[in-house]
Structures are given as C-alpha cells and as structure tokens.
GROMACS .gro file of N, CA and C in nm:
model
  516
    1UNK      N    1   2.108   2.516   1.677
    1UNK     CA    2   2.091   2.520   1.534
    1UNK      C    3   2.224   2.496   1.463
    2UNK      N    4   2.332   2.551   1.517
    2UNK     CA    5   2.463   2.535   1.455
    2UNK      C    6   2.507   2.390   1.457
    3UNK      N    7   2.474   2.317   1.565
    3UNK     CA    8   2.509   2.176   1.572
    3UNK      C    9   2.431   2.095   1.469
    4UNK      N   10   2.304   2.130   1.449
    4UNK     CA   11   2.222   2.060   1.351
    4UNK      C   12   2.276   2.082   1.209
    5UNK      N   13   2.309   2.206   1.177
    5UNK     CA   14   2.366   2.237   1.045
    5UNK      C   15   2.499   2.166   1.028
    6UNK      N   16   2.581   2.162   1.132
    6UNK     CA   17   2.709   2.092   1.125
    6UNK      C   18   2.693   1.943   1.107
    7UNK      N   19   2.587   1.885   1.165
    7UNK     CA   20   2.566   1.741   1.151
    7UNK      C   21   2.509   1.706   1.014
    8UNK      N   22   2.415   1.785   0.964
    8UNK     CA   23   2.353   1.756   0.835
    8UNK      C   24   2.450   1.781   0.721
    9UNK      N   25   2.528   1.887   0.730
    9UNK     CA   26   2.622   1.923   0.625
    9UNK      C   27   2.765   1.900   0.670
   10UNK      N   28   2.793   1.784   0.725
   10UNK     CA   29   2.926   1.755   0.779
   10UNK      C   30   3.033   1.753   0.672
   11UNK      N   31   2.998   1.726   0.548
   11UNK     CA   32   3.097   1.726   0.440
   11UNK      C   33   3.145   1.866   0.405
   12UNK      N   34   3.075   1.966   0.454
   12UNK     CA   35   3.112   2.105   0.426
   12UNK      C   36   3.180   2.169   0.546
   13UNK      N   37   3.242   2.089   0.631
   13UNK     CA   38   3.299   2.139   0.756
   13UNK      C   39   3.415   2.236   0.734
   14UNK      N   40   3.479   2.233   0.616
   14UNK     CA   41   3.590   2.325   0.590
   14UNK      C   42   3.540   2.466   0.557
   15UNK      N   43   3.409   2.482   0.545
   15UNK     CA   44   3.350   2.610   0.508
   15UNK      C   45   3.276   2.674   0.624
   16UNK      N   46   3.247   2.800   0.608
   16UNK     CA   47   3.162   2.871   0.703
   16UNK      C   48   3.023   2.878   0.639
   17UNK      N   49   2.927   2.805   0.695
   17UNK     CA   50   2.793   2.801   0.639
   17UNK      C   51   2.716   2.925   0.684
   18UNK      N   52   2.669   3.002   0.586
   18UNK     CA   53   2.602   3.127   0.615
   18UNK      C   54   2.450   3.115   0.614
   19UNK      N   55   2.398   3.015   0.543
   19UNK     CA   56   2.253   2.999   0.539
   19UNK      C   57   2.213   2.880   0.454
   20UNK      N   58   2.090   2.833   0.478
   20UNK     CA   59   2.034   2.721   0.403
   20UNK      C   60   1.898   2.765   0.352
   21UNK      N   61   1.874   2.742   0.223
   21UNK     CA   62   1.749   2.785   0.161
   21UNK      C   63   1.679   2.665   0.098
   22UNK      N   64   1.551   2.650   0.124
   22UNK     CA   65   1.471   2.545   0.064
   22UNK      C   66   1.402   2.602  -0.059
   23UNK      N   67   1.448   2.560  -0.178
   23UNK     CA   68   1.394   2.613  -0.303
   23UNK      C   69   1.309   2.507  -0.375
   24UNK      N   70   1.225   2.438  -0.301
   24UNK     CA   71   1.139   2.335  -0.360
   24UNK      C   72   1.210   2.203  -0.378
   25UNK      N   73   1.248   2.171  -0.502
   25UNK     CA   74   1.315   2.043  -0.526
   25UNK      C   75   1.466   2.053  -0.511
   26UNK      N   76   1.517   2.171  -0.474
   26UNK     CA   77   1.661   2.192  -0.456
   26UNK      C   78   1.685   2.259  -0.322
   27UNK      N   79   1.786   2.215  -0.252
   27UNK     CA   80   1.831   2.280  -0.128
   27UNK      C   81   1.958   2.356  -0.162
   28UNK      N   82   1.962   2.484  -0.129
   28UNK     CA   83   2.076   2.569  -0.160
   28UNK      C   84   2.144   2.607  -0.029
   29UNK      N   85   2.270   2.576  -0.018
   29UNK     CA   86   2.350   2.611   0.100
   29UNK      C   87   2.444   2.724   0.060
   30UNK      N   88   2.435   2.837   0.130
   30UNK     CA   89   2.528   2.948   0.107
   30UNK      C   90   2.643   2.933   0.204
   31UNK      N   91   2.765   2.931   0.149
   31UNK     CA   92   2.883   2.910   0.232
   31UNK      C   93   2.998   2.994   0.177
   32UNK      N   94   3.097   3.014   0.261
   32UNK     CA   95   3.217   3.086   0.218
   32UNK      C   96   3.337   3.019   0.283
   33UNK      N   97   3.453   3.048   0.229
   33UNK     CA   98   3.576   2.992   0.284
   33UNK      C   99   3.615   3.071   0.408
   34UNK      N  100   3.701   3.011   0.487
   34UNK     CA  101   3.749   3.079   0.607
   34UNK      C  102   3.854   3.182   0.569
   35UNK      N  103   3.885   3.273   0.657
   35UNK     CA  104   3.976   3.382   0.627
   35UNK      C  105   4.122   3.352   0.652
   36UNK      N  106   4.163   3.227   0.642
   36UNK     CA  107   4.302   3.192   0.668
   36UNK      C  108   4.392   3.230   0.550
   37UNK      N  109   4.522   3.236   0.576
   37UNK     CA  110   4.618   3.262   0.469
   37UNK      C  111   4.627   3.140   0.378
   38UNK      N  112   4.653   3.165   0.250
   38UNK     CA  113   4.657   3.060   0.149
   38UNK      C  114   4.792   3.064   0.081
   39UNK      N  115   4.850   2.947   0.053
   39UNK     CA  116   4.979   2.939  -0.016
   39UNK      C  117   4.959   2.959  -0.166
   40UNK      N  118   5.044   3.039  -0.225
   40UNK     CA  119   5.040   3.064  -0.369
   40UNK      C  120   5.079   2.935  -0.442
   41UNK      N  121   5.002   2.892  -0.545
   41UNK     CA  122   5.038   2.771  -0.617
   41UNK      C  123   5.163   2.787  -0.703
   42UNK      N  124   5.203   2.911  -0.732
   42UNK     CA  125   5.321   2.934  -0.815
   42UNK      C  126   5.451   2.929  -0.736
   43UNK      N  127   5.455   3.000  -0.623
   43UNK     CA  128   5.581   3.008  -0.548
   43UNK      C  129   5.570   2.950  -0.407
   44UNK      N  130   5.449   2.926  -0.356
   44UNK     CA  131   5.432   2.867  -0.224
   44UNK      C  132   5.431   2.967  -0.110
   45UNK      N  133   5.439   3.094  -0.137
   45UNK     CA  134   5.439   3.196  -0.033
   45UNK      C  135   5.297   3.214   0.021
   46UNK      N  136   5.279   3.206   0.153
   46UNK     CA  137   5.145   3.227   0.208
   46UNK      C  138   5.103   3.374   0.197
   47UNK      N  139   4.976   3.395   0.166
   47UNK     CA  140   4.926   3.531   0.152
   47UNK      C  141   4.783   3.539   0.206
   48UNK      N  142   4.749   3.657   0.256
   48UNK     CA  143   4.614   3.684   0.303
   48UNK      C  144   4.554   3.801   0.229
   49UNK      N  145   4.623   3.850   0.124
   49UNK     CA  146   4.576   3.964   0.047
   49UNK      C  147   4.466   3.922  -0.049
   50UNK      N  148   4.348   3.977  -0.030
   50UNK     CA  149   4.232   3.942  -0.113
   50UNK      C  150   4.226   4.039  -0.231
   51UNK      N  151   4.218   3.984  -0.351
   51UNK     CA  152   4.207   4.065  -0.473
   51UNK      C  153   4.061   4.087  -0.510
   52UNK      N  154   3.981   3.980  -0.501
   52UNK     CA  155   3.838   3.988  -0.535
   52UNK      C  156   3.769   3.864  -0.479
   53UNK      N  157   3.639   3.853  -0.503
   53UNK     CA  158   3.563   3.735  -0.463
   53UNK      C  159   3.501   3.671  -0.586
   54UNK      N  160   3.478   3.543  -0.577
   54UNK     CA  161   3.424   3.465  -0.688
   54UNK      C  162   3.325   3.365  -0.632
   55UNK      N  163   3.220   3.333  -0.707
   55UNK     CA  164   3.121   3.236  -0.660
   55UNK      C  165   3.122   3.113  -0.748
   56UNK      N  166   3.126   2.997  -0.685
   56UNK     CA  167   3.111   2.868  -0.753
   56UNK      C  168   2.985   2.804  -0.700
   57UNK      N  169   2.918   2.724  -0.784
   57UNK     CA  170   2.795   2.658  -0.742
   57UNK      C  171   2.806   2.509  -0.775
   58UNK      N  172   2.885   2.435  -0.697
   58UNK     CA  173   2.893   2.290  -0.721
   58UNK      C  174   2.773   2.217  -0.661
   59UNK      N  175   2.739   2.104  -0.719
   59UNK     CA  176   2.634   2.017  -0.665
   59UNK      C  177   2.696   1.930  -0.556
   60UNK      N  178   2.617   1.899  -0.455
   60UNK     CA  179   2.663   1.814  -0.345
   60UNK      C  180   2.568   1.695  -0.333
   61UNK      N  181   2.599   1.604  -0.243
   61UNK     CA  182   2.516   1.484  -0.227
   61UNK      C  183   2.374   1.524  -0.189
   62UNK      N  184   2.275   1.449  -0.237
   62UNK     CA  185   2.135   1.485  -0.209
   62UNK      C  186   2.101   1.471  -0.061
   63UNK      N  187   2.007   1.553  -0.019
   63UNK     CA  188   1.954   1.547   0.117
   63UNK      C  189   1.804   1.521   0.105
   64UNK      N  190   1.757   1.417   0.168
   64UNK     CA  191   1.615   1.382   0.166
   64UNK      C  192   1.565   1.358   0.024
   65UNK      N  193   1.652   1.305  -0.063
   65UNK     CA  194   1.614   1.275  -0.200
   65UNK      C  195   1.607   1.397  -0.290
   66UNK      N  196   1.648   1.514  -0.240
   66UNK     CA  197   1.646   1.636  -0.320
   66UNK      C  198   1.788   1.680  -0.350
   67UNK      N  199   1.806   1.741  -0.467
   67UNK     CA  200   1.938   1.791  -0.506
   67UNK      C  201   1.984   1.898  -0.409
   68UNK      N  202   2.115   1.907  -0.392
   68UNK     CA  203   2.169   2.010  -0.306
   68UNK      C  204   2.279   2.084  -0.381
   69UNK      N  205   2.270   2.215  -0.382
   69UNK     CA  206   2.371   2.301  -0.442
   69UNK      C  207   2.438   2.382  -0.333
   70UNK      N  208   2.567   2.408  -0.353
   70UNK     CA  209   2.643   2.488  -0.258
   70UNK      C  210   2.685   2.616  -0.329
   71UNK      N  211   2.630   2.729  -0.286
   71UNK     CA  212   2.674   2.858  -0.339
   71UNK      C  213   2.798   2.897  -0.259
   72UNK      N  214   2.913   2.867  -0.316
   72UNK     CA  215   3.040   2.880  -0.247
   72UNK      C  216   3.109   3.010  -0.288
   73UNK      N  217   3.131   3.098  -0.191
   73UNK     CA  218   3.202   3.224  -0.216
   73UNK      C  219   3.348   3.203  -0.180
   74UNK      N  220   3.433   3.207  -0.284
   74UNK     CA  221   3.577   3.189  -0.262
   74UNK      C  222   3.650   3.319  -0.293
   75UNK      N  223   3.770   3.329  -0.241
   75UNK     CA  224   3.849   3.451  -0.259
   75UNK      C  225   3.948   3.434  -0.374
   76UNK      N  226   3.969   3.542  -0.446
   76UNK     CA  227   4.077   3.548  -0.544
   76UNK      C  228   4.189   3.624  -0.474
   77UNK      N  229   4.302   3.559  -0.459
   77UNK     CA  230   4.412   3.611  -0.378
   77UNK      C  231   4.519   3.674  -0.467
   78UNK      N  232   4.596   3.765  -0.409
   78UNK     CA  233   4.708   3.828  -0.479
   78UNK      C  234   4.838   3.780  -0.415
   79UNK      N  235   4.930   3.735  -0.500
   79UNK     CA  236   5.060   3.687  -0.451
   79UNK      C  237   5.146   3.807  -0.413
   80UNK      N  238   5.211   3.803  -0.294
   80UNK     CA  239   5.292   3.917  -0.252
   80UNK      C  240   5.428   3.924  -0.321
   81UNK      N  241   5.470   3.816  -0.386
   81UNK     CA  242   5.601   3.813  -0.452
   81UNK      C  243   5.586   3.872  -0.592
   82UNK      N  244   5.661   3.976  -0.622
   82UNK     CA  245   5.649   4.044  -0.751
   82UNK      C  246   5.696   3.961  -0.869
   83UNK      N  247   5.794   3.874  -0.848
   83UNK     CA  248   5.851   3.794  -0.957
   83UNK      C  249   5.774   3.664  -0.981
   84UNK      N  250   5.670   3.638  -0.905
   84UNK     CA  251   5.593   3.514  -0.917
   84UNK      C  252   5.517   3.513  -1.049
   85UNK      N  253   5.508   3.395  -1.111
   85UNK     CA  254   5.435   3.383  -1.238
   85UNK      C  255   5.285   3.395  -1.219
   86UNK      N  256   5.237   3.367  -1.100
   86UNK     CA  257   5.094   3.376  -1.070
   86UNK      C  258   5.069   3.505  -0.992
   87UNK      N  259   5.021   3.606  -1.059
   87UNK     CA  260   4.991   3.732  -0.992
   87UNK      C  261   4.871   3.717  -0.899
   88UNK      N  262   4.763   3.656  -0.951
   88UNK     CA  263   4.645   3.629  -0.870
   88UNK      C  264   4.605   3.484  -0.889
   89UNK      N  265   4.535   3.431  -0.793
   89UNK     CA  266   4.489   3.291  -0.800
   89UNK      C  267   4.367   3.276  -0.712
   90UNK      N  268   4.285   3.177  -0.745
   90UNK     CA  269   4.167   3.146  -0.663
   90UNK      C  270   4.206   3.044  -0.558
   91UNK      N  271   4.159   3.066  -0.438
   91UNK     CA  272   4.187   2.968  -0.334
   91UNK      C  273   4.107   2.841  -0.361
   92UNK      N  274   4.162   2.729  -0.324
   92UNK     CA  275   4.098   2.599  -0.342
   92UNK      C  276   4.060   2.544  -0.206
   93UNK      N  277   3.952   2.468  -0.205
   93UNK     CA  278   3.907   2.402  -0.081
   93UNK      C  279   3.942   2.255  -0.097
   94UNK      N  280   4.055   2.210  -0.043
   94UNK     CA  281   4.096   2.070  -0.064
   94UNK      C  282   3.999   1.972  -0.001
   95UNK      N  283   3.969   1.866  -0.075
   95UNK     CA  284   3.878   1.763  -0.026
   95UNK      C  285   3.732   1.796  -0.046
   96UNK      N  286   3.700   1.915  -0.092
   96UNK     CA  287   3.561   1.952  -0.114
   96UNK      C  288   3.531   1.967  -0.262
   97UNK      N  289   3.603   2.056  -0.328
   97UNK     CA  290   3.581   2.081  -0.471
   97UNK      C  291   3.718   2.083  -0.539
   98UNK      N  292   3.729   2.008  -0.649
   98UNK     CA  293   3.853   2.010  -0.727
   98UNK      C  294   3.841   2.114  -0.837
   99UNK      N  295   3.954   2.149  -0.896
   99UNK     CA  296   3.955   2.248  -1.003
   99UNK      C  297   3.866   2.205  -1.118
  100UNK      N  298   3.792   2.299  -1.173
  100UNK     CA  299   3.708   2.282  -1.292
  100UNK      C  300   3.593   2.183  -1.274
  101UNK      N  301   3.563   2.141  -1.153
  101UNK     CA  302   3.455   2.045  -1.130
  101UNK      C  303   3.329   2.116  -1.086
  102UNK      N  304   3.215   2.062  -1.127
  102UNK     CA  305   3.086   2.118  -1.088
  102UNK      C  306   3.017   2.030  -0.984
  103UNK      N  307   3.090   1.930  -0.935
  103UNK     CA  308   3.040   1.843  -0.828
  103UNK      C  309   3.142   1.842  -0.715
  104UNK      N  310   3.093   1.823  -0.593
  104UNK     CA  311   3.187   1.807  -0.481
  104UNK      C  312   3.255   1.671  -0.494
  105UNK      N  313   3.363   1.655  -0.421
  105UNK     CA  314   3.439   1.530  -0.428
  105UNK      C  315   3.354   1.412  -0.384
  106UNK      N  316   3.277   1.430  -0.277
  106UNK     CA  317   3.199   1.316  -0.227
  106UNK      C  318   3.083   1.282  -0.321
  107UNK      N  319   3.024   1.379  -0.390
  107UNK     CA  320   2.922   1.348  -0.490
  107UNK      C  321   2.985   1.277  -0.609
  108UNK      N  322   3.103   1.320  -0.649
  108UNK     CA  323   3.174   1.254  -0.758
  108UNK      C  324   3.205   1.109  -0.726
  109UNK      N  325   3.241   1.081  -0.599
  109UNK     CA  326   3.268   0.943  -0.559
  109UNK      C  327   3.141   0.858  -0.564
  110UNK      N  328   3.028   0.914  -0.524
  110UNK     CA  329   2.902   0.840  -0.531
  110UNK      C  330   2.863   0.812  -0.675
  111UNK      N  331   2.877   0.911  -0.762
  111UNK     CA  332   2.844   0.891  -0.903
  111UNK      C  333   2.935   0.785  -0.964
  112UNK      N  334   3.066   0.791  -0.935
  112UNK     CA  335   3.159   0.690  -0.987
  112UNK      C  336   3.124   0.550  -0.938
  113UNK      N  337   3.083   0.537  -0.812
  113UNK     CA  338   3.050   0.405  -0.758
  113UNK      C  339   2.928   0.346  -0.830
  114UNK      N  340   2.826   0.428  -0.854
  114UNK     CA  341   2.705   0.378  -0.922
  114UNK      C  342   2.737   0.348  -1.069
  115UNK      N  343   2.809   0.438  -1.134
  115UNK     CA  344   2.841   0.419  -1.276
  115UNK      C  345   2.931   0.297  -1.296
  116UNK      N  346   3.022   0.273  -1.203
  116UNK     CA  347   3.111   0.157  -1.213
  116UNK      C  348   3.031   0.027  -1.210
  117UNK      N  349   2.927   0.023  -1.130
  117UNK     CA  350   2.847  -0.099  -1.118
  117UNK      C  351   2.744  -0.115  -1.229
  118UNK      N  352   2.682  -0.006  -1.271
  118UNK     CA  353   2.570  -0.016  -1.365
  118UNK      C  354   2.599   0.030  -1.506
  119UNK      N  355   2.713   0.093  -1.529
  119UNK     CA  356   2.752   0.147  -1.660
  119UNK      C  357   2.659   0.260  -1.703
  120UNK      N  358   2.647   0.287  -1.832
  120UNK     CA  359   2.586   0.408  -1.885
  120UNK      C  360   2.439   0.429  -1.861
  121UNK      N  361   2.353   0.364  -1.940
  121UNK     CA  362   2.209   0.393  -1.936
  121UNK      C  363   2.144   0.354  -1.804
  122UNK      N  364   2.182   0.242  -1.748
  122UNK     CA  365   2.120   0.199  -1.623
  122UNK      C  366   2.152   0.297  -1.510
  123UNK      N  367   2.276   0.345  -1.504
  123UNK     CA  368   2.310   0.441  -1.400
  123UNK      C  369   2.241   0.575  -1.425
  124UNK      N  370   2.226   0.613  -1.552
  124UNK     CA  371   2.157   0.739  -1.582
  124UNK      C  372   2.009   0.731  -1.546
  125UNK      N  373   1.951   0.611  -1.544
  125UNK     CA  374   1.812   0.596  -1.501
  125UNK      C  375   1.800   0.592  -1.349
  126UNK      N  376   1.900   0.534  -1.281
  126UNK     CA  377   1.893   0.521  -1.135
  126UNK      C  378   1.929   0.650  -1.062
  127UNK      N  379   2.033   0.719  -1.104
  127UNK     CA  380   2.083   0.835  -1.030
  127UNK      C  381   1.978   0.946  -1.011
  128UNK      N  382   1.897   0.982  -1.110
  128UNK     CA  383   1.793   1.084  -1.082
  128UNK      C  384   1.690   1.039  -0.979
  129UNK      N  385   1.670   0.911  -0.964
  129UNK     CA  386   1.573   0.861  -0.865
  129UNK      C  387   1.621   0.887  -0.722
  130UNK      N  388   1.754   0.895  -0.703
  130UNK     CA  389   1.808   0.921  -0.569
  130UNK      C  390   1.850   1.067  -0.552
  131UNK      N  391   1.816   1.152  -0.652
  131UNK     CA  392   1.840   1.294  -0.637
  131UNK      C  393   1.968   1.345  -0.700
  132UNK      N  394   2.032   1.266  -0.785
  132UNK     CA  395   2.155   1.308  -0.851
  132UNK      C  396   2.125   1.323  -0.999
  133UNK      N  397   2.132   1.446  -1.050
  133UNK     CA  398   2.100   1.471  -1.190
  133UNK      C  399   2.222   1.443  -1.277
  134UNK      N  400   2.221   1.329  -1.345
  134UNK     CA  401   2.329   1.290  -1.434
  134UNK      C  402   2.267   1.231  -1.560
  135UNK      N  403   2.309   1.279  -1.675
  135UNK     CA  404   2.260   1.226  -1.801
  135UNK      C  405   2.341   1.105  -1.846
  136UNK      N  406   2.294   1.043  -1.953
  136UNK     CA  407   2.359   0.922  -2.004
  136UNK      C  408   2.501   0.952  -2.053
  137UNK      N  409   2.520   1.061  -2.126
  137UNK     CA  410   2.653   1.094  -2.176
  137UNK      C  411   2.749   1.125  -2.062
  138UNK      N  412   2.701   1.192  -1.960
  138UNK     CA  413   2.786   1.219  -1.844
  138UNK      C  414   2.823   1.090  -1.773
  139UNK      N  415   2.728   0.998  -1.762
  139UNK     CA  416   2.756   0.869  -1.698
  139UNK      C  417   2.863   0.794  -1.774
  140UNK      N  418   2.856   0.795  -1.906
  140UNK     CA  419   2.958   0.726  -1.987
  140UNK      C  420   3.092   0.797  -1.972
  141UNK      N  421   3.093   0.931  -1.970
  141UNK     CA  422   3.217   1.006  -1.954
  141UNK      C  423   3.282   0.977  -1.818
  142UNK      N  424   3.199   0.968  -1.714
  142UNK     CA  425   3.251   0.934  -1.581
  142UNK      C  426   3.308   0.793  -1.582
  143UNK      N  427   3.238   0.700  -1.647
  143UNK     CA  428   3.285   0.562  -1.655
  143UNK      C  429   3.420   0.554  -1.727
  144UNK      N  430   3.436   0.628  -1.835
  144UNK     CA  431   3.562   0.626  -1.909
  144UNK      C  432   3.674   0.695  -1.833
  145UNK      N  433   3.637   0.782  -1.739
  145UNK     CA  434   3.738   0.852  -1.659
  145UNK      C  435   3.789   0.774  -1.540
  146UNK      N  436   3.726   0.660  -1.509
  146UNK     CA  437   3.770   0.578  -1.396
  146UNK      C  438   3.898   0.506  -1.437
  147UNK      N  439   4.005   0.521  -1.360
  147UNK     CA  440   4.130   0.455  -1.399
  147UNK      C  441   4.119   0.303  -1.390
  148UNK      N  442   4.181   0.238  -1.487
  148UNK     CA  443   4.182   0.092  -1.490
  148UNK      C  444   4.290   0.044  -1.393
  149UNK      N  445   4.257  -0.052  -1.306
  149UNK     CA  446   4.359  -0.098  -1.211
  149UNK      C  447   4.474  -0.167  -1.284
  150UNK      N  448   4.594  -0.147  -1.232
  150UNK     CA  449   4.712  -0.210  -1.291
  150UNK      C  450   4.714  -0.358  -1.258
  151UNK      N  451   4.746  -0.438  -1.357
  151UNK     CA  452   4.763  -0.581  -1.336
  151UNK      C  453   4.912  -0.612  -1.334
  152UNK      N  454   4.948  -0.710  -1.255
  152UNK     CA  455   5.088  -0.748  -1.246
  152UNK      C  456   5.132  -0.812  -1.378
  153UNK      N  457   5.250  -0.777  -1.423
  153UNK     CA  458   5.306  -0.835  -1.545
  153UNK      C  459   5.360  -0.973  -1.509
  154UNK      N  460   5.321  -1.076  -1.585
  154UNK     CA  461   5.371  -1.210  -1.552
  154UNK      C  462   5.522  -1.219  -1.570
  155UNK      N  463   5.587  -1.291  -1.477
  155UNK     CA  464   5.732  -1.308  -1.484
  155UNK      C  465   5.771  -1.415  -1.584
  156UNK      N  466   5.685  -1.518  -1.596
  156UNK     CA  467   5.715  -1.629  -1.686
  156UNK      C  468   5.598  -1.643  -1.782
  157UNK      N  469   5.628  -1.655  -1.910
  157UNK     CA  470   5.527  -1.671  -2.012
  157UNK      C  471   5.552  -1.803  -2.084
  158UNK      N  472   5.455  -1.892  -2.072
  158UNK     CA  473   5.471  -2.023  -2.135
  158UNK      C  474   5.418  -2.022  -2.277
  159UNK      N  475   5.477  -2.105  -2.362
  159UNK     CA  476   5.433  -2.115  -2.500
  159UNK      C  477   5.388  -2.258  -2.528
  160UNK      N  478   5.328  -2.324  -2.433
  160UNK     CA  479   5.286  -2.463  -2.448
  160UNK      C  480   5.170  -2.476  -2.546
  161UNK      N  481   5.078  -2.382  -2.545
  161UNK     CA  482   4.964  -2.389  -2.636
  161UNK      C  483   5.006  -2.330  -2.769
  162UNK      N  484   5.012  -2.417  -2.870
  162UNK     CA  485   5.065  -2.376  -2.999
  162UNK      C  486   4.983  -2.443  -3.108
  163UNK      N  487   4.955  -2.371  -3.215
  163UNK     CA  488   4.883  -2.429  -3.327
  163UNK      C  489   4.933  -2.366  -3.455
  164UNK      N  490   4.962  -2.450  -3.554
  164UNK     CA  491   5.003  -2.398  -3.683
  164UNK      C  492   4.882  -2.358  -3.765
  165UNK      N  493   4.769  -2.429  -3.747
  165UNK     CA  494   4.647  -2.395  -3.819
  165UNK      C  495   4.537  -2.364  -3.719
  166UNK      N  496   4.438  -2.289  -3.765
  166UNK     CA  497   4.325  -2.250  -3.682
  166UNK      C  498   4.247  -2.371  -3.635
  167UNK      N  499   4.198  -2.366  -3.512
  167UNK     CA  500   4.115  -2.472  -3.449
  167UNK      C  501   4.193  -2.596  -3.411
  168UNK      N  502   4.321  -2.595  -3.423
  168UNK     CA  503   4.401  -2.709  -3.376
  168UNK      C  504   4.464  -2.671  -3.243
  169UNK      N  505   4.455  -2.760  -3.148
  169UNK     CA  506   4.509  -2.731  -3.015
  169UNK      C  507   4.646  -2.791  -2.994
  170UNK      N  508   4.682  -2.889  -3.075
  170UNK     CA  509   4.816  -2.949  -3.063
  170UNK      C  510   4.884  -2.944  -3.199
  171UNK      N  511   5.015  -2.935  -3.201
  171UNK     CA  512   5.085  -2.935  -3.329
  171UNK      C  513   5.073  -3.070  -3.399
  172UNK      N  514   5.078  -3.074  -3.533
  172UNK     CA  515   5.064  -3.201  -3.605
  172UNK      C  516   5.182  -3.293  -3.588
   0.00000   0.00000   0.00000
C-alpha cells in the first residue's frame, strides 16, 4: 500500500502521507512535514524546537479528473538565537508549496502552461474540465504574472527607412 501511495502521490515525496480520503468530487490527502531540523530564515541557525503547528490546504494536480487537496500540517519553529529578528517562523516545503500560495508548485506550472497557450476565457473554460478549478479573473492574473522573456538589444540600429510625411516610404 505504501508503494502505491508513493507512486500515485510522487509529487508529495517530501512529506509524510498520513492518509487519503475520497470525498466525492475531491480527494483529500492528509500529510505532514518530516521532523528534521530547519534553518531559520533570519539568521540561518538550524533548529528543531517546535513552537506550534499550522495547517495549510493547497490544491494539487487532479487525480482521475477530480480535484485534489493536501491538508498539510506544518510546524511553526522557534529560533534558538535570542538576538534574531525572527523569533518564530513557519517551516517551508521547498519545491512543493511556495509562500502565500494556495496551489502546489506543479499545479501552478500546469495552470501557467494552459493559460499561456489559451489566455483568459478559453483557459477558464478548459481547466475545470480537467479537474482544475480556476476562474476567468484568476486565469488573467496568472497570465499577467508570467514573466516576459528578455529580448536581445540590437547592437546596430539602422535609420534607412525614413519619411518626412505620413505614408511616404522614401524621402522626397
């Protein structure tokens, strides 16, 4: 059973999966972080002192065309350095969930790929069909958040095309 859960939920390999619940049109995975020491984001000192627990519920990629939510139990850690600016902090799961996001990284990549190709309304119509609940405004916000690729600045700029008046291609 553990191998099956590991294969189906391979994107959650950094977590300890505690259970899977079938809630009709949604699959809920209960998971928690491992008990390893975490580096403080303020001073970098590793700590294993747990201050409290916190639950996040990010959406993950659909399974069998149904939405999947991850009930993620993370630890709020206490920094051992008294002079540190960060007294407590929440541990982060790199590569799985970014700060302030309600989607996993891999679900965000899938949404960005569809939105990049189809833009706003078309992607908002397609994504729910494959099990990803995204509205039109969210699709547009994701599209505007995609960084524009840098273009090389030309080294030489020619001024051969010149017109003193509109619609003329050559000077008089």
